[in-house]
Coordinates of N, CA, C and O in Angstrom, one line a residue:
X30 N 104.9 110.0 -132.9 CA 104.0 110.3 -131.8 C 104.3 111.7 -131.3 O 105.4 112.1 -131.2
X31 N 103.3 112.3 -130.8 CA 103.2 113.8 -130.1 C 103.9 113.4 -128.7 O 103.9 112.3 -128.3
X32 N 104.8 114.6 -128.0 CA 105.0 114.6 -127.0 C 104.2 114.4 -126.2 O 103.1 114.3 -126.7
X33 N 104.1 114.3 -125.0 CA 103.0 114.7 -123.9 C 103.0 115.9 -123.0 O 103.9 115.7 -122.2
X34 N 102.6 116.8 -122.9 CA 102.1 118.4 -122.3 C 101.2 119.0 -123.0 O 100.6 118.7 -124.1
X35 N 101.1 120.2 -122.1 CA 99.7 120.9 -122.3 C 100.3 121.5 -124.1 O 101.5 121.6 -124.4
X36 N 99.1 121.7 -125.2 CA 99.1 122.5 -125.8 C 97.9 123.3 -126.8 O 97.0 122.7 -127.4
X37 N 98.1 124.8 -126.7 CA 97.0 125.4 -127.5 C 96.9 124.8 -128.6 O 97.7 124.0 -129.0
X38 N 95.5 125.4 -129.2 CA 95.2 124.7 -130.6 C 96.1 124.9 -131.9 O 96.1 124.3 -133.0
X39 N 97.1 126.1 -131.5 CA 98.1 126.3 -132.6 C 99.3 125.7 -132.7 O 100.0 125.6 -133.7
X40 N 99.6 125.4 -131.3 CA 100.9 124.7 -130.9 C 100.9 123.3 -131.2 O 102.0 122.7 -131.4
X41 N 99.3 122.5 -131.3 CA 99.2 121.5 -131.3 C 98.7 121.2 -133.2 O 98.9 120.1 -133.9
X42 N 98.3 122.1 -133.6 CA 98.2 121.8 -135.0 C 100.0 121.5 -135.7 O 100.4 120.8 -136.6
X43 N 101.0 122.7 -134.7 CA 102.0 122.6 -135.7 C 102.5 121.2 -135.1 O 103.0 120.4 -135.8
X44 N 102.4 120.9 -133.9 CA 103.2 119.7 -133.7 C 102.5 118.7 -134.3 O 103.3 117.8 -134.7
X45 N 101.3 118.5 -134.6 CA 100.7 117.4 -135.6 C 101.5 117.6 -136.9 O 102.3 116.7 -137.2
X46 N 101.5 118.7 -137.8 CA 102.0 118.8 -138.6 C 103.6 118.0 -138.7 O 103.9 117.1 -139.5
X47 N 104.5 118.8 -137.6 CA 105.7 117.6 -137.7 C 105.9 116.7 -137.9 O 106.6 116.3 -138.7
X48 N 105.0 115.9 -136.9 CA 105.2 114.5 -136.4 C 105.0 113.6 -138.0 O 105.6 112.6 -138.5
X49 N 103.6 114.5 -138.4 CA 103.0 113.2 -139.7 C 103.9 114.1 -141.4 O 103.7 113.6 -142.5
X50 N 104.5 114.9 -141.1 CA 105.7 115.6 -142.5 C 105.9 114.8 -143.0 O 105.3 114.6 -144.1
X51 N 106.7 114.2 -142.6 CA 107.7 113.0 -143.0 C 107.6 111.9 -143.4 O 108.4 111.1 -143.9
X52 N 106.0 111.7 -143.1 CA 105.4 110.6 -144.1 C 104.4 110.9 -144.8 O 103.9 110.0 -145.4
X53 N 103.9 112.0 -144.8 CA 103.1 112.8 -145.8 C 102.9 114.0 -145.9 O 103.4 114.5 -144.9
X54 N 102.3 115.0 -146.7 CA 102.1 116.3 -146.7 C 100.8 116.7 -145.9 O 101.0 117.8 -145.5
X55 N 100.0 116.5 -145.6 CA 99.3 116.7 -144.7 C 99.5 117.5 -143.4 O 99.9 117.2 -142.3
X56 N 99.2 119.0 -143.9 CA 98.8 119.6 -142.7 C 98.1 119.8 -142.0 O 97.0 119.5 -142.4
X57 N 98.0 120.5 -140.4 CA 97.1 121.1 -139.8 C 97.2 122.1 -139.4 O 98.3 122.3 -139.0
X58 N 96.4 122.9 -139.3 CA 95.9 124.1 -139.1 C 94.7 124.7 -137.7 O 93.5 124.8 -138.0
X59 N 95.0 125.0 -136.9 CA 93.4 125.7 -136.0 C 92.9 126.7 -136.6 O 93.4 127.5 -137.4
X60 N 91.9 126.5 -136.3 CA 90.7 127.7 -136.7 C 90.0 128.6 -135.3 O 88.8 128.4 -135.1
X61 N 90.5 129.1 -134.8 CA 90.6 129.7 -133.5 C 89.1 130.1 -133.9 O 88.2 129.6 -133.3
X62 N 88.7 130.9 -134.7 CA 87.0 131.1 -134.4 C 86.2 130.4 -134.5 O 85.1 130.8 -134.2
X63 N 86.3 129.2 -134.8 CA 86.0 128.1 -134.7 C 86.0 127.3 -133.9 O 85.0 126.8 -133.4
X64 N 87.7 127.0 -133.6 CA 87.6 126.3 -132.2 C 87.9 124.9 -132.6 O 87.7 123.9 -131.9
X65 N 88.4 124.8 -134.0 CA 88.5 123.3 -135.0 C 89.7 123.5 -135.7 O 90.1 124.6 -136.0
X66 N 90.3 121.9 -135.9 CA 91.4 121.8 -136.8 C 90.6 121.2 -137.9 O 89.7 120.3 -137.9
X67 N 91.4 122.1 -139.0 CA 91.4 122.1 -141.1 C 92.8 120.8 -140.8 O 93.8 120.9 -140.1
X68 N 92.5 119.8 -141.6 CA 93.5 119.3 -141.8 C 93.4 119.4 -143.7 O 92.4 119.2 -144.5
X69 N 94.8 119.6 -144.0 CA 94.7 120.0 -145.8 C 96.2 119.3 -146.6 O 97.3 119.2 -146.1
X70 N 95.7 119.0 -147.9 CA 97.0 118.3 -148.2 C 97.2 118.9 -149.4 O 96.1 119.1 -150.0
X71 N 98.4 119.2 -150.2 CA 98.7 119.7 -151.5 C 97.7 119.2 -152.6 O 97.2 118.1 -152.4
X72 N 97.1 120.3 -154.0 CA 96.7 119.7 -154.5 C 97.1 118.0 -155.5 O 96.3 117.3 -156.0
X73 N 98.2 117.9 -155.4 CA 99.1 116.7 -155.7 C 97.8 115.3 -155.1 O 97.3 114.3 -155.7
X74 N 97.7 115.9 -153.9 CA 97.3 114.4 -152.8 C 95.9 114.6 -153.2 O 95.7 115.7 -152.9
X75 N 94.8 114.0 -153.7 CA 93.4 114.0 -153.8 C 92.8 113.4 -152.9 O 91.6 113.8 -152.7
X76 N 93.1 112.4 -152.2 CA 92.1 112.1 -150.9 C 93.3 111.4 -149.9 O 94.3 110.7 -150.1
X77 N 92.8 111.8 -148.9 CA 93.5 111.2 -147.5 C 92.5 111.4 -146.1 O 91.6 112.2 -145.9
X78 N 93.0 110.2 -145.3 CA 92.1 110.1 -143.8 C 92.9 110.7 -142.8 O 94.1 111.0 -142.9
X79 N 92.0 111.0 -141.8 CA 92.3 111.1 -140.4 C 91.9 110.3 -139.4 O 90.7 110.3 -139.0
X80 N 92.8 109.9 -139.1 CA 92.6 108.5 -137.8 C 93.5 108.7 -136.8 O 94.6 109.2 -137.1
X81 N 93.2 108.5 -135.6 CA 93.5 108.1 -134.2 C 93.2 106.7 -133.4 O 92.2 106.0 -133.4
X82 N 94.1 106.5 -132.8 CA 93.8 105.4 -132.0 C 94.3 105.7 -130.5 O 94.3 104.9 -129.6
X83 N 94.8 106.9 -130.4 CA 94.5 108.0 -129.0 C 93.3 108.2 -128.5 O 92.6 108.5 -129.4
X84 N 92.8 108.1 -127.4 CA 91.8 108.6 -126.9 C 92.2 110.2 -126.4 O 91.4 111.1 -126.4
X85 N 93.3 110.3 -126.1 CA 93.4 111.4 -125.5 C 93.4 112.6 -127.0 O 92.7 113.6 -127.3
X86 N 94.2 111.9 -127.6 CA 93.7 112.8 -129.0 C 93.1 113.0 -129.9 O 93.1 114.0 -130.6
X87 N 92.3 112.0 -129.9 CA 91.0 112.1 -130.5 C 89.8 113.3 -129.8 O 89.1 114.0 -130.3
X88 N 90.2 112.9 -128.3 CA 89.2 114.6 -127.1 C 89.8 115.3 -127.8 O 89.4 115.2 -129.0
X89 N 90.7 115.9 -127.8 CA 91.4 117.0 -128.6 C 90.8 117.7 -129.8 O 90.5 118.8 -129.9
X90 N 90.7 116.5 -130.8 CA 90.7 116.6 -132.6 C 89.0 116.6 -132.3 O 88.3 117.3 -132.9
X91 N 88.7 116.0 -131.6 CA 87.0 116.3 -131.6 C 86.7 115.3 -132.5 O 86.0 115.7 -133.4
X92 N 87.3 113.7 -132.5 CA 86.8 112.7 -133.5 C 87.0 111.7 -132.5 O 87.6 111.8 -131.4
X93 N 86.4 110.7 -133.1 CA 86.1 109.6 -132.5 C 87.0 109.1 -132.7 O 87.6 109.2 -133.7
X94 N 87.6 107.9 -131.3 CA 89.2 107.0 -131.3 C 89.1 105.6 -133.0 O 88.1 105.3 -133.6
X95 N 89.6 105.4 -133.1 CA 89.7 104.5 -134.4 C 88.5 104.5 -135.2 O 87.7 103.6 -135.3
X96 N 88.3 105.6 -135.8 CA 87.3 106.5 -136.9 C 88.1 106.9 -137.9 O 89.1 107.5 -137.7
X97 N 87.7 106.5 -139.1 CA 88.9 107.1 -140.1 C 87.4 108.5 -140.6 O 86.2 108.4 -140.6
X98 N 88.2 109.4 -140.9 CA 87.3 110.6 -141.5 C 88.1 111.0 -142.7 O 89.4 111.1 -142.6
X99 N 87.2 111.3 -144.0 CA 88.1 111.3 -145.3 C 87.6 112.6 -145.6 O 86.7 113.1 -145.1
X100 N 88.6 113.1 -146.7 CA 88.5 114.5 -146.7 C 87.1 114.6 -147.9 O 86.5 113.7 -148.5
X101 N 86.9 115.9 -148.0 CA 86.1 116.2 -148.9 C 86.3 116.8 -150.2 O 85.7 117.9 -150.2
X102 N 86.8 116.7 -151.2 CA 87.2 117.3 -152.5 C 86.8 117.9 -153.0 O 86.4 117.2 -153.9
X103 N 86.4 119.4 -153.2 CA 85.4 120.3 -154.0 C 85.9 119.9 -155.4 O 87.1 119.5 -155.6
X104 N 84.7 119.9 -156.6 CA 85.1 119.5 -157.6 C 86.1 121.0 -158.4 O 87.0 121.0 -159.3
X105 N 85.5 122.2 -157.6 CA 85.9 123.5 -158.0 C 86.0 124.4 -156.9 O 84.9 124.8 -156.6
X106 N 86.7 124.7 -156.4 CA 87.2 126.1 -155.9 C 85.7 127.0 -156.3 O 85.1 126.7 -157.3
X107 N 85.3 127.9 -155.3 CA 84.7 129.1 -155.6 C 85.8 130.4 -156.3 O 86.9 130.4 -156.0
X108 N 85.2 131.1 -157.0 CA 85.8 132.3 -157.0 C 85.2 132.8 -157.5 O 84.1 132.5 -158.1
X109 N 86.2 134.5 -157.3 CA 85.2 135.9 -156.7 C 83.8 136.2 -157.5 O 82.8 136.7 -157.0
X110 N 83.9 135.8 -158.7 CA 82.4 136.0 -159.8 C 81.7 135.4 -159.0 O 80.8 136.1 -158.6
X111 N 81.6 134.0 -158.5 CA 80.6 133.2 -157.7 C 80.0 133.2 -156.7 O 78.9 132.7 -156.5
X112 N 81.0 133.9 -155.6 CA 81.2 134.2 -154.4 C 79.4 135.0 -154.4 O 78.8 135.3 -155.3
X113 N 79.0 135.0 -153.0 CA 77.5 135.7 -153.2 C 77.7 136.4 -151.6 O 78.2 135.8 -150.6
X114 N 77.2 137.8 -151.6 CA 77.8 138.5 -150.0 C 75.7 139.0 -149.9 O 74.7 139.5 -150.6
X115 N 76.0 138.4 -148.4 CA 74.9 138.3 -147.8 C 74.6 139.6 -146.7 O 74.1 139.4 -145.6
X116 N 74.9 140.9 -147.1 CA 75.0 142.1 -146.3 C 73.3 142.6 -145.8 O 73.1 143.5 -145.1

């Protein structure tokens, strides 16, 4: 479990990250222009959830309390040949 105090979106991605290490690879990350946490797991892990049964962390994560949300698996990576720039 997370301590309790204030923390920014970076402080609180890395402390997510700690807490859940040690039972899985699953990190987090903020996206400050955004304003949203990427949660991402080695290519090894092919699907995993995100669940809460915090209310207070769930306001946080921007998900609903006992919601599982499963990741989405691109079947392919983009790259740069594919990539399309919209100038």
């Amino acid at each position: 479990s997370l301590t309790e105090g204030f923390y920014s979106g970076s402080t609180l991605a890395s402390e997510i990250t700690q807490t859940i290490s040690n039972i899985t690879s699953i990190s987090a990350q903020y996206i400050p222009q955004f304003g949203k946490m990427l949660f991402t797991s080695p290519t090894t892990i092919s699907n995993f959830e995100i669940q809460t049964n915090n209310s207070n962390l769930a306001k946080m994560l921007g998900i609903d309390v006992n919601t599982a949300y499963s990741n989405v698996i691109s079947p392919s990576a983009p790259t740069s040949s594919s990539r399309r720039s919209t100038m």
